[in-house]
Amino acid sequence: MEQTAFLSLGSNIGNRSGYLESAIKNLSKRYPISVVNVSSIYETDPVGYEEQELFLNMVIEVRTQLSSFELLDACMEAEQVLGRKREIRWGPRTIDIDILLYNDENILTERLIVPHPRLHERSFVVIPLLEICPNITLPAGDKPLCELAHELPDRGGVRIWKQRNGEDVFALFAN
């Protein structure tokens, strides 16, 4: 049965947009994952550990036959293939791929928490997610995410880097 998930991607080392593109290609070519929607790419200020370069962030909507845990494994493998090192919490990274939402499920395990536990606190995730799904409400949420977005303190730290104009996902990365 096909499942719908929203993934957040971020990079702040080297060819940032190249890492975003490579991550999407890796996931869609190596696994039963179809990318059905993508946000624009945003340049964002670092959050948490602030002594690092600016990030490029985006959100993608995918359809997959994978379970939530298989999808997590695919995301972690894609990060590893692209040289992700976990040395400093919230520190610099070639690529970060997080599962934001998986269907309308609430998952709470040691390995995986869905919805992502800090999704509603992070403008760099909320803004691109709302771009592709403006009326979304988080599972077990009582307010649409767009209402919660107005309360985020760091909205100014999220700026359009490359606007999506309805093109194919990979055309977004063309020069």
PDB file of C-alpha atoms in Angstrom:
ATOM      1  CA  MET A   1       0.000   0.000   0.000  1.00  0.00           C
ATOM      2  CA  GLU A   2       1.318   3.433  -0.913  1.00  0.00           C
ATOM      3  CA  GLN A   3       2.171   5.799   1.929  1.00  0.00           C
ATOM      4  CA  THR A   4       2.668   9.578   1.903  1.00  0.00           C
ATOM      5  CA  ALA A   5       5.507  11.235   3.782  1.00  0.00           C
ATOM      6  CA  PHE A   6       7.041  14.694   4.016  1.00  0.00           C
ATOM      7  CA  LEU A   7      10.825  14.914   4.340  1.00  0.00           C
ATOM      8  CA  SER A   8      12.984  17.870   5.289  1.00  0.00           C
ATOM      9  CA  LEU A   9      16.397  18.207   3.643  1.00  0.00           C
ATOM     10  CA  GLY A  10      19.189  20.538   4.715  1.00  0.00           C
ATOM     11  CA  SER A  11      22.850  21.144   3.857  1.00  0.00           C
ATOM     12  CA  ASN A  12      25.498  23.685   4.838  1.00  0.00           C
ATOM     13  CA  ILE A  13      28.811  22.170   3.709  1.00  0.00           C
ATOM     14  CA  GLY A  14      30.319  22.377   0.229  1.00  0.00           C
ATOM     15  CA  ASN A  15      27.965  22.327  -2.754  1.00  0.00           C
ATOM     16  CA  ARG A  16      24.799  22.696  -0.691  1.00  0.00           C
ATOM     17  CA  SER A  17      22.326  22.524  -3.576  1.00  0.00           C
ATOM     18  CA  GLY A  18      24.275  19.614  -5.060  1.00  0.00           C
ATOM     19  CA  TYR A  19      23.850  17.659  -1.835  1.00  0.00           C
ATOM     20  CA  LEU A  20      20.099  18.365  -1.796  1.00  0.00           C
ATOM     21  CA  GLU A  21      19.794  17.176  -5.398  1.00  0.00           C
ATOM     22  CA  SER A  22      21.959  14.092  -4.774  1.00  0.00           C
ATOM     23  CA  ALA A  23      19.894  13.133  -1.737  1.00  0.00           C
ATOM     24  CA  ILE A  24      16.646  13.316  -3.712  1.00  0.00           C
ATOM     25  CA  LYS A  25      18.152  11.315  -6.585  1.00  0.00           C
ATOM     26  CA  ASN A  26      19.553   8.730  -4.168  1.00  0.00           C
ATOM     27  CA  LEU A  27      16.197   8.220  -2.459  1.00  0.00           C
ATOM     28  CA  SER A  28      14.153   8.105  -5.662  1.00  0.00           C
ATOM     29  CA  LYS A  29      16.507   5.840  -7.610  1.00  0.00           C
ATOM     30  CA  ARG A  30      17.522   3.345  -4.914  1.00  0.00           C
ATOM     31  CA  TYR A  31      14.196   2.862  -3.157  1.00  0.00           C
ATOM     32  CA  PRO A  32      10.490   2.620  -4.015  1.00  0.00           C
ATOM     33  CA  ILE A  33      10.084   6.350  -3.381  1.00  0.00           C
ATOM     34  CA  SER A  34       8.402   8.785  -5.771  1.00  0.00           C
ATOM     35  CA  VAL A  35       8.842  12.507  -5.258  1.00  0.00           C
ATOM     36  CA  VAL A  36       5.433  14.104  -5.865  1.00  0.00           C
ATOM     37  CA  ASN A  37       6.048  17.671  -4.698  1.00  0.00           C
ATOM     38  CA  VAL A  38       8.956  19.908  -3.704  1.00  0.00           C
ATOM     39  CA  SER A  39       9.232  23.288  -2.052  1.00  0.00           C
ATOM     40  CA  SER A  40      11.447  26.115  -3.145  1.00  0.00           C
ATOM     41  CA  ILE A  41      14.956  26.064  -1.718  1.00  0.00           C
ATOM     42  CA  TYR A  42      15.467  28.377   1.249  1.00  0.00           C
ATOM     43  CA  GLU A  43      18.676  29.779   2.696  1.00  0.00           C
ATOM     44  CA  THR A  44      18.410  29.715   6.462  1.00  0.00           C
ATOM     45  CA  ASP A  45      20.289  30.830   9.521  1.00  0.00           C
ATOM     46  CA  PRO A  46      21.664  27.992  11.669  1.00  0.00           C
ATOM     47  CA  VAL A  47      19.577  27.023  14.699  1.00  0.00           C
ATOM     48  CA  GLY A  48      20.962  25.521  17.904  1.00  0.00           C
ATOM     49  CA  TYR A  49      24.683  25.554  17.144  1.00  0.00           C
ATOM     50  CA  GLU A  50      25.063  28.942  15.442  1.00  0.00           C
ATOM     51  CA  GLU A  51      28.826  29.060  14.708  1.00  0.00           C
ATOM     52  CA  GLN A  52      28.509  27.573  11.233  1.00  0.00           C
ATOM     53  CA  GLU A  53      27.643  28.416   7.627  1.00  0.00           C
ATOM     54  CA  LEU A  54      24.130  29.159   6.359  1.00  0.00           C
ATOM     55  CA  PHE A  55      21.951  26.213   5.362  1.00  0.00           C
ATOM     56  CA  LEU A  56      19.938  25.431   2.283  1.00  0.00           C
ATOM     57  CA  ASN A  57      16.669  23.758   3.278  1.00  0.00           C
ATOM     58  CA  MET A  58      13.673  22.359   1.473  1.00  0.00           C
ATOM     59  CA  VAL A  59      10.768  19.960   2.008  1.00  0.00           C
ATOM     60  CA  ILE A  60       9.689  17.190  -0.334  1.00  0.00           C
ATOM     61  CA  GLU A  61       6.504  15.165  -0.425  1.00  0.00           C
ATOM     62  CA  VAL A  62       7.004  11.506  -1.336  1.00  0.00           C
ATOM     63  CA  ARG A  63       4.899   8.442  -1.945  1.00  0.00           C
ATOM     64  CA  THR A  64       6.420   5.110  -1.010  1.00  0.00           C
ATOM     65  CA  GLN A  65       5.789   1.434  -0.360  1.00  0.00           C
ATOM     66  CA  LEU A  66       8.264   1.617   2.536  1.00  0.00           C
ATOM     67  CA  SER A  67       7.186   1.430   6.158  1.00  0.00           C
ATOM     68  CA  SER A  68       8.115   4.408   8.330  1.00  0.00           C
ATOM     69  CA  PHE A  69      11.128   2.514   9.699  1.00  0.00           C
ATOM     70  CA  GLU A  70      12.264   1.405   6.239  1.00  0.00           C
ATOM     71  CA  LEU A  71      11.974   5.039   5.116  1.00  0.00           C
ATOM     72  CA  LEU A  72      14.083   6.114   8.106  1.00  0.00           C
ATOM     73  CA  ASP A  73      16.728   3.543   7.133  1.00  0.00           C
ATOM     74  CA  ALA A  74      16.689   4.814   3.519  1.00  0.00           C
ATOM     75  CA  CYS A  75      17.152   8.420   4.709  1.00  0.00           C
ATOM     76  CA  MET A  76      20.016   7.473   7.016  1.00  0.00           C
ATOM     77  CA  GLU A  77      21.704   5.445   4.271  1.00  0.00           C
ATOM     78  CA  ALA A  78      21.393   8.357   1.830  1.00  0.00           C
ATOM     79  CA  GLU A  79      22.996  10.639   4.451  1.00  0.00           C
ATOM     80  CA  GLN A  80      25.851   8.177   4.909  1.00  0.00           C
ATOM     81  CA  VAL A  81      26.438   7.811   1.150  1.00  0.00           C
ATOM     82  CA  LEU A  82      26.702  11.625   0.945  1.00  0.00           C
ATOM     83  CA  GLY A  83      29.288  11.838   3.734  1.00  0.00           C
ATOM     84  CA  ARG A  84      27.139  12.895   6.698  1.00  0.00           C
ATOM     85  CA  LYS A  85      29.148  13.007   9.933  1.00  0.00           C
ATOM     86  CA  ARG A  86      27.439  13.349  13.308  1.00  0.00           C
ATOM     87  CA  GLU A  87      30.068  15.161  15.365  1.00  0.00           C
ATOM     88  CA  ILE A  88      28.309  18.227  16.817  1.00  0.00           C
ATOM     89  CA  ARG A  89      24.611  18.256  17.677  1.00  0.00           C
ATOM     90  CA  TRP A  90      22.874  20.560  15.161  1.00  0.00           C
ATOM     91  CA  GLY A  91      26.321  21.097  13.633  1.00  0.00           C
ATOM     92  CA  PRO A  92      27.538  21.374  10.045  1.00  0.00           C
ATOM     93  CA  ARG A  93      26.469  18.618   7.675  1.00  0.00           C
ATOM     94  CA  THR A  94      26.671  17.656   4.030  1.00  0.00           C
ATOM     95  CA  ILE A  95      23.048  16.524   4.204  1.00  0.00           C
ATOM     96  CA  ASP A  96      20.350  16.052   6.805  1.00  0.00           C
ATOM     97  CA  ILE A  97      17.140  14.207   5.931  1.00  0.00           C
ATOM     98  CA  ASP A  98      14.339  14.082   8.484  1.00  0.00           C
ATOM     99  CA  ILE A  99      10.935  12.448   8.302  1.00  0.00           C
ATOM    100  CA  LEU A 100       8.505  15.211   9.233  1.00  0.00           C
ATOM    101  CA  LEU A 101       5.235  13.370   8.661  1.00  0.00           C
ATOM    102  CA  TYR A 102       4.261   9.845   7.655  1.00  0.00           C
ATOM    103  CA  ASN A 103       0.605   9.635   6.630  1.00  0.00           C
ATOM    104  CA  ASP A 104      -1.400  10.940   9.588  1.00  0.00           C
ATOM    105  CA  GLU A 105       0.437   8.699  12.000  1.00  0.00           C
ATOM    106  CA  ASN A 106       1.797   9.459  15.423  1.00  0.00           C
ATOM    107  CA  ILE A 107       4.894   7.329  16.002  1.00  0.00           C
ATOM    108  CA  LEU A 108       6.788   7.435  19.280  1.00  0.00           C
ATOM    109  CA  THR A 109       9.698   5.013  19.554  1.00  0.00           C
ATOM    110  CA  GLU A 110      13.330   5.265  20.545  1.00  0.00           C
ATOM    111  CA  ARG A 111      14.380   5.239  16.845  1.00  0.00           C
ATOM    112  CA  LEU A 112      11.673   7.380  15.306  1.00  0.00           C
ATOM    113  CA  ILE A 113       9.279  10.131  16.390  1.00  0.00           C
ATOM    114  CA  VAL A 114       6.643  11.324  13.899  1.00  0.00           C
ATOM    115  CA  PRO A 115       5.569  14.050  13.546  1.00  0.00           C
ATOM    116  CA  HIS A 116       9.141  15.283  13.926  1.00  0.00           C
ATOM    117  CA  PRO A 117       9.330  16.504  17.542  1.00  0.00           C
ATOM    118  CA  ARG A 118      10.591  20.015  16.708  1.00  0.00           C
ATOM    119  CA  LEU A 119       8.762  20.494  13.398  1.00  0.00           C
ATOM    120  CA  HIS A 120       6.365  23.150  14.732  1.00  0.00           C
ATOM    121  CA  GLU A 121       9.252  25.141  16.319  1.00  0.00           C
ATOM    122  CA  ARG A 122      11.414  25.524  13.211  1.00  0.00           C
ATOM    123  CA  SER A 123      10.677  28.095  10.550  1.00  0.00           C
ATOM    124  CA  PHE A 124      13.180  26.439   8.194  1.00  0.00           C
ATOM    125  CA  VAL A 125      10.860  23.418   8.131  1.00  0.00           C
ATOM    126  CA  VAL A 126       7.434  25.029   8.594  1.00  0.00           C
ATOM    127  CA  ILE A 127       7.778  27.615   5.794  1.00  0.00           C
ATOM    128  CA  PRO A 128       8.725  25.140   3.015  1.00  0.00           C
ATOM    129  CA  LEU A 129       6.181  22.587   4.288  1.00  0.00           C
ATOM    130  CA  LEU A 130       3.406  25.182   4.148  1.00  0.00           C
ATOM    131  CA  GLU A 131       4.523  26.173   0.644  1.00  0.00           C
ATOM    132  CA  ILE A 132       3.663  22.705  -0.681  1.00  0.00           C
ATOM    133  CA  CYS A 133       0.817  21.865   1.707  1.00  0.00           C
ATOM    134  CA  PRO A 134      -0.717  25.152   2.925  1.00  0.00           C
ATOM    135  CA  ASN A 135      -3.694  23.655   4.791  1.00  0.00           C
ATOM    136  CA  ILE A 136      -1.879  20.899   6.650  1.00  0.00           C
ATOM    137  CA  THR A 137      -2.734  20.107  10.257  1.00  0.00           C
ATOM    138  CA  LEU A 138      -0.347  17.974  12.272  1.00  0.00           C
ATOM    139  CA  PRO A 139      -1.709  14.611  13.461  1.00  0.00           C
ATOM    140  CA  ALA A 140      -3.489  15.088  16.782  1.00  0.00           C
ATOM    141  CA  GLY A 141      -3.156  18.841  16.267  1.00  0.00           C
ATOM    142  CA  ASP A 142      -6.041  21.169  16.866  1.00  0.00           C
ATOM    143  CA  LYS A 143      -4.796  24.102  14.771  1.00  0.00           C
ATOM    144  CA  PRO A 144      -3.672  24.239  11.153  1.00  0.00           C
ATOM    145  CA  LEU A 145       0.102  24.580  10.906  1.00  0.00           C
ATOM    146  CA  CYS A 146      -0.311  27.963   9.177  1.00  0.00           C
ATOM    147  CA  GLU A 147      -1.734  29.379  12.437  1.00  0.00           C
ATOM    148  CA  LEU A 148       1.207  28.055  14.448  1.00  0.00           C
ATOM    149  CA  ALA A 149       3.635  29.487  11.877  1.00  0.00           C
ATOM    150  CA  HIS A 150       2.750  33.059  12.793  1.00  0.00           C
ATOM    151  CA  GLU A 151       4.044  32.433  16.321  1.00  0.00           C
ATOM    152  CA  LEU A 152       7.528  31.338  15.200  1.00  0.00           C
ATOM    153  CA  PRO A 153      10.230  33.768  16.348  1.00  0.00           C
ATOM    154  CA  ASP A 154      12.842  33.007  13.664  1.00  0.00           C
ATOM    155  CA  ARG A 155      10.822  33.535  10.451  1.00  0.00           C
ATOM    156  CA  GLY A 156      13.257  36.254   9.323  1.00  0.00           C
ATOM    157  CA  GLY A 157      16.062  33.678   9.262  1.00  0.00           C
ATOM    158  CA  VAL A 158      14.393  31.875   6.331  1.00  0.00           C
ATOM    159  CA  ARG A 159      14.823  33.430   2.871  1.00  0.00           C
ATOM    160  CA  ILE A 160      14.000  32.164  -0.617  1.00  0.00           C
ATOM    161  CA  TRP A 161      17.240  31.037  -2.299  1.00  0.00           C
ATOM    162  CA  LYS A 162      15.702  29.490  -5.423  1.00  0.00           C
ATOM    163  CA  GLN A 163      11.988  29.833  -6.121  1.00  0.00           C
ATOM    164  CA  ARG A 164      10.159  26.830  -7.475  1.00  0.00           C
ATOM    165  CA  ASN A 165       7.991  27.756 -10.432  1.00  0.00           C
ATOM    166  CA  GLY A 166       6.136  24.522 -11.070  1.00  0.00           C
ATOM    167  CA  GLU A 167       9.028  22.801 -12.797  1.00  0.00           C
ATOM    168  CA  ASP A 168      10.136  19.212 -12.421  1.00  0.00           C
ATOM    169  CA  VAL A 169      12.029  18.581  -9.175  1.00  0.00           C
ATOM    170  CA  PHE A 170      15.445  18.337 -10.846  1.00  0.00           C
ATOM    171  CA  ALA A 171      14.906  21.446 -12.984  1.00  0.00           C
ATOM    172  CA  LEU A 172      14.947  23.326  -9.673  1.00  0.00           C
ATOM    173  CA  PHE A 173      18.674  22.521  -9.441  1.00  0.00           C
ATOM    174  CA  ALA A 174      19.589  23.551 -13.008  1.00  0.00           C
ATOM    175  CA  ASN A 175      21.538  26.799 -13.369  1.00  0.00           C
TER     176      ASN A 175
END
